[in-house]
Short mmCIF file of C-alpha atoms in Angstrom, two decimals:
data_model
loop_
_atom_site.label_atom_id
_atom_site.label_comp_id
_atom_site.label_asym_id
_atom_site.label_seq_id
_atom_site.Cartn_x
_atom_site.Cartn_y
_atom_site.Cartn_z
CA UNK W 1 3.61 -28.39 1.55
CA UNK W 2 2.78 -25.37 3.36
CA UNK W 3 -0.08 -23.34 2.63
CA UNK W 4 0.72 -20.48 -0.58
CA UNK W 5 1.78 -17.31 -0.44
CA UNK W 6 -0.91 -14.55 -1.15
CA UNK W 7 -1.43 -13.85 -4.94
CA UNK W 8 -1.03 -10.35 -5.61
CA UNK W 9 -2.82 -8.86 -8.42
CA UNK W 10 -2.52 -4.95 -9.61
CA UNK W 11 -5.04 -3.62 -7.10
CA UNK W 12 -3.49 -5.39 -4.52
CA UNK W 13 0.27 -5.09 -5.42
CA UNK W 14 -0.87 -1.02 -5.46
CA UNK W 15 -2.31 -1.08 -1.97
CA UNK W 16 1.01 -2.64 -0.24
CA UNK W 17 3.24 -0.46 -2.16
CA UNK W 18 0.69 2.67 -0.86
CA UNK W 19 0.68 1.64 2.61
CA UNK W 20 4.27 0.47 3.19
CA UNK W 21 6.82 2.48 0.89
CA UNK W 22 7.36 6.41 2.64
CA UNK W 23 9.31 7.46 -0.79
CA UNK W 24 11.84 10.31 -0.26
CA UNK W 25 10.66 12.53 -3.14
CA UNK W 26 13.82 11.95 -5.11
CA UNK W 27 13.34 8.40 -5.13
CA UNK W 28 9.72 8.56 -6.15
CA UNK W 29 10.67 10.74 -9.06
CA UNK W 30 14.00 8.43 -10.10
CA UNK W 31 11.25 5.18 -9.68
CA UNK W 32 9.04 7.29 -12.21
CA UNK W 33 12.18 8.70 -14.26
CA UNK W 34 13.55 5.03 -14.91
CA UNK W 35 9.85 3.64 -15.35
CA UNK W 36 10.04 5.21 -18.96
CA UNK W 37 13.75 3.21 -19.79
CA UNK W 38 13.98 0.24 -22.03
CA UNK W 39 15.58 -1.20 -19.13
CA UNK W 40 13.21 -0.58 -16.87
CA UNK W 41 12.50 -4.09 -15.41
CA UNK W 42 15.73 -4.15 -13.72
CA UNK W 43 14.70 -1.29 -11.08
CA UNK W 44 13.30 -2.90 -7.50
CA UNK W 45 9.95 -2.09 -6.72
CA UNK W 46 9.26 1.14 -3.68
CA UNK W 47 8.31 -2.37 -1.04
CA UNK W 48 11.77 -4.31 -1.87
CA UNK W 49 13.47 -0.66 -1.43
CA UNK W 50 11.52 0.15 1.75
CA UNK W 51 12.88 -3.15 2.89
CA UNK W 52 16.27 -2.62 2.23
CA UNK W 53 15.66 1.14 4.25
CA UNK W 54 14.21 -0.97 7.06
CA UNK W 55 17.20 -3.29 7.21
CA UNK W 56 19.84 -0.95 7.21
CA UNK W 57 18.27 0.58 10.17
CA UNK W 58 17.40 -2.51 12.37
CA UNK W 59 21.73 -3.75 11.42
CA UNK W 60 23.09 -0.51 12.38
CA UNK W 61 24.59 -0.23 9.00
CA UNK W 62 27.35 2.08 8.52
CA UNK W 63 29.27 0.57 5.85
CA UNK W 64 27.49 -1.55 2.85
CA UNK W 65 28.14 -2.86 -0.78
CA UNK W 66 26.29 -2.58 -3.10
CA UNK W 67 26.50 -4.73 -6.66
CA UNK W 68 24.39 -3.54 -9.66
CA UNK W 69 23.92 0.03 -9.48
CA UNK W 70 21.55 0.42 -12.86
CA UNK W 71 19.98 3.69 -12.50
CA UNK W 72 20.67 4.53 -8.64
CA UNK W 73 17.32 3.52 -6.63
CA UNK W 74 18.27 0.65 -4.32
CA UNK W 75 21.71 2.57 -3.55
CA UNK W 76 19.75 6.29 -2.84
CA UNK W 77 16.65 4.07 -0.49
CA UNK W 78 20.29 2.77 1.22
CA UNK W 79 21.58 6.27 1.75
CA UNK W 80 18.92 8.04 2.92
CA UNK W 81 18.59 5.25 6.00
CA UNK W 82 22.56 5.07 6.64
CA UNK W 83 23.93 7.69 9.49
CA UNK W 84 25.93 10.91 8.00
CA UNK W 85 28.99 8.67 8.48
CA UNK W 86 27.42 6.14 6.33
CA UNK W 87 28.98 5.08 3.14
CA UNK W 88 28.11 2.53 0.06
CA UNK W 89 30.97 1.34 -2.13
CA UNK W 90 28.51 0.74 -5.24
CA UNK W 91 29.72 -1.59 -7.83
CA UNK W 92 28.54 -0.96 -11.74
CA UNK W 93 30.38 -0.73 -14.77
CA UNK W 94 27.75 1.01 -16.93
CA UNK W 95 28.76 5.12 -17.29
CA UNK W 96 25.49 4.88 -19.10
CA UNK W 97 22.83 3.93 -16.46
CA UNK W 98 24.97 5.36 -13.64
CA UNK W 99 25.07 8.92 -14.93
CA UNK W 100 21.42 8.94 -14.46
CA UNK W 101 21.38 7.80 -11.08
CA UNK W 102 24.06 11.22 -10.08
CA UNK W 103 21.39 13.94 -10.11
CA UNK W 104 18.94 12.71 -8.08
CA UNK W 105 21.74 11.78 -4.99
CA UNK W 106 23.10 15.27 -5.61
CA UNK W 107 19.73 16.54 -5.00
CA UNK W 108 18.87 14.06 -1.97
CA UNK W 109 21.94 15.42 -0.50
CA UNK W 110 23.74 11.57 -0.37
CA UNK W 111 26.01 11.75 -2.93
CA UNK W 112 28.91 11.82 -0.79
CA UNK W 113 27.93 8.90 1.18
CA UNK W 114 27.99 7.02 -2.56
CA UNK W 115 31.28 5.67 -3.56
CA UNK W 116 30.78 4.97 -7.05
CA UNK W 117 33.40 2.41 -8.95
CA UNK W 118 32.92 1.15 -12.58
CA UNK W 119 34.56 -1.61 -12.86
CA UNK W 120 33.66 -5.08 -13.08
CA UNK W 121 32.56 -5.75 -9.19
CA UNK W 122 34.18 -9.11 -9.25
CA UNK W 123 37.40 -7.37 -9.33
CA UNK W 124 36.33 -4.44 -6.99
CA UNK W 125 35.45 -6.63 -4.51
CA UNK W 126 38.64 -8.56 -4.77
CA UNK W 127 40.56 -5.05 -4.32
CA UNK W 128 38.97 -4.74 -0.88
CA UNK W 129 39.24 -8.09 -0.06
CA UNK W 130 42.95 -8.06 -0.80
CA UNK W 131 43.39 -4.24 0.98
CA UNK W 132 41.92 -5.96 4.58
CA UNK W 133 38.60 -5.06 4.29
CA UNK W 134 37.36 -8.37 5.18
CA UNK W 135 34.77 -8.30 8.06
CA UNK W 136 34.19 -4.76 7.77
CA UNK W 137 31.23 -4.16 5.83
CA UNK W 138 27.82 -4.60 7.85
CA UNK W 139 25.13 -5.05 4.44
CA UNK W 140 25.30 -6.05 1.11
CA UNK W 141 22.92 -6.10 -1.76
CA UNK W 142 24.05 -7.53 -4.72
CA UNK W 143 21.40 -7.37 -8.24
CA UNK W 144 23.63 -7.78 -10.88
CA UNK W 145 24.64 -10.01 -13.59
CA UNK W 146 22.80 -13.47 -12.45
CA UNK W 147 25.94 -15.40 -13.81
CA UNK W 148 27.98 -14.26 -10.93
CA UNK W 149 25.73 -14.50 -8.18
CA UNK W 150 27.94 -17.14 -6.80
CA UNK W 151 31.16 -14.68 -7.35
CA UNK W 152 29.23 -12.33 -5.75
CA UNK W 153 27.92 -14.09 -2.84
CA UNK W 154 31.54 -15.46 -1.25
CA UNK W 155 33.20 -12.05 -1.81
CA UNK W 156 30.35 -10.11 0.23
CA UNK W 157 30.01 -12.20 2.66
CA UNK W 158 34.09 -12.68 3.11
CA UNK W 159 33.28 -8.73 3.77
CA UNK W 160 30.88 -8.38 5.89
CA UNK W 161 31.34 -8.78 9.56
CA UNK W 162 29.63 -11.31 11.64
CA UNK W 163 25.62 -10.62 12.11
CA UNK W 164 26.07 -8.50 9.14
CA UNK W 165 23.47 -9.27 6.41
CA UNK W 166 23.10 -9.81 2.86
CA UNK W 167 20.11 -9.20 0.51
CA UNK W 168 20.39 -11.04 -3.38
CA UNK W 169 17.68 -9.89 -5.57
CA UNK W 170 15.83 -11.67 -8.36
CA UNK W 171 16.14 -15.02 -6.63
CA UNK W 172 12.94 -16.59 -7.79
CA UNK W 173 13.27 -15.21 -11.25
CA UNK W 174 9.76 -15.27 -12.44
CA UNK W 175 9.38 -18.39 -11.17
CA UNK W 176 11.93 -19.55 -13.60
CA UNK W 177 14.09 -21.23 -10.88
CA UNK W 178 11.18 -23.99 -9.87
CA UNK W 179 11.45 -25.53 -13.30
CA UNK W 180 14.06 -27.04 -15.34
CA UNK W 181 16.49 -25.18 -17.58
CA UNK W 182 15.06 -25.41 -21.17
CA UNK W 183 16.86 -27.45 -23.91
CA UNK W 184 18.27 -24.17 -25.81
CA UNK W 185 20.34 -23.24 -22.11
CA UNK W 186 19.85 -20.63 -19.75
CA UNK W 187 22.81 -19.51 -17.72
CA UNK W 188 21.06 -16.60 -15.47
CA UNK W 189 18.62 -19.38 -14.36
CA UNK W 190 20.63 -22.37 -13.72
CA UNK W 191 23.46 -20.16 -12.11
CA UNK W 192 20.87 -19.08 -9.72
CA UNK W 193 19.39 -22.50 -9.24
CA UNK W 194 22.62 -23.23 -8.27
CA UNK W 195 22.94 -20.42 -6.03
CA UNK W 196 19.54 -21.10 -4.04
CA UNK W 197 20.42 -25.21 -3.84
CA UNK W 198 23.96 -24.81 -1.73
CA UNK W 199 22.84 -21.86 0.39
CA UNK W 200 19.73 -23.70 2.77
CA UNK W 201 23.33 -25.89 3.57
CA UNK W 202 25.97 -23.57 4.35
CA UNK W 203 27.10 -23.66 7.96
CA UNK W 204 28.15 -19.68 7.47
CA UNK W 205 24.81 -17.66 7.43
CA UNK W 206 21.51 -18.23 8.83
CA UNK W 207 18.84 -17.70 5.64
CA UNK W 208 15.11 -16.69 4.48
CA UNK W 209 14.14 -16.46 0.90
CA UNK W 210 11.00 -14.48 0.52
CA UNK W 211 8.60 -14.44 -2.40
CA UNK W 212 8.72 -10.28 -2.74
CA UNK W 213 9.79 -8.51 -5.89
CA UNK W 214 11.46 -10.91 -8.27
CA UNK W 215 12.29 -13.22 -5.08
CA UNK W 216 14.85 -11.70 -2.05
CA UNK W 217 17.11 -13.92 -0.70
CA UNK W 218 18.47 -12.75 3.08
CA UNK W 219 21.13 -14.03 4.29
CA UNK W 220 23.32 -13.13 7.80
CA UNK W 221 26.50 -14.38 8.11
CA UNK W 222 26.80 -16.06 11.57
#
């Protein structure tokens, strides 16, 4: 077994987020807005969204999906890297936790790259798939409902064109994924123990799982 990844405790965890994240000042305040709701675990942290920025860029991105909107960051760090012909058909079907996300794209001035749809994004996705989109889209970042990761996975990357790259959140799951599913059932975790045991073996997409966040799966379709 190869040798550990780096343990990062708070000091250190502070000092990569303070020399890696450049936060556009609306997404620092909608980090610090959606720190204070109950919910707040499912925002990604300023590194995973620098990431994402830093992907877009290096792919050329001009078209992405997004699954799992919550309260807007990971689809305003996406919008600020796309071109101004960039655009992000974002998948939610919470009113609730969307609304919130609204004011601070209006203010970032990417709202109109953001094509909100609330509807369940199993049957968005379909829609597009069945309209000809397929092969069209150049990134995808799906953080969702963990029960339809798999859903999820074949319908973005049936969109996206070839070299055109994924990014799946919350793949290690607090470490929950390395150990087995307890006795009283857990579907998030065994759906995405699932998930993580086909993908090192599909032919389609060349693949890195790294140990950042809650665990980010990458993967480009070939």
């Amino acid at each position: 077994m190869s040798r550990r990844t780096l343990q990062l405790d708070d000091a250190l965890l502070g000092y990569v987020q303070t020399h890696t994240a450049r936060e556009h000042p609306e997404l620092a305040r909608l980090r610090e807005f959606t720190a204070t709701h109950p919910r707040a675990g499912m925002q990604i942290a300023p590194e995973q969204g620098a990431l994402l920025q830093l992907l877009v860029r290096l792919t050329g991105a001009r078209r992405t999906i997004e699954v799992g909107v919550f309260t807007g960051y990971s689809a305003l760090a996406v919008a600020l890297a796309l071109p101004a012909d960039g655009r992000i058909l974002a998948c939610d079907v919470s009113d609730e936790f969307t609304a919130l996300a609204r004011p601070y794209w209006e203010r970032a001035g990417v709202a109109g790259k953001i094509e909100l749809v609330l509807a369940p994004a199993l049957a968005t996705l379909d829609a597009r798939l069945a309209a000809g989109a397929a092969g069209q889209y150049d990134f995808a970042f799906i953080d969702a409902d963990k029960s339809n990761y798999d859903g999820y996975y074949e319908r973005c990357l049936a969109l996206l064109r070839p070299g055109g790259l994924m990014a799946i959140d919350n793949t290690l799951w607090s470490g929950r994924v390395a150990r087995p599913v307890d006795a009283r059932g857990d579907a998030d975790t065994a759906a995405l123990q699932r998930l993580n045991a086909r993908l090192p073996d599909d032919p389609r997409i060349d693949l890195a799982l790294l140990p950042i966040g809650d665990g980010l799966t990458l993967a480009r379709r070939r």
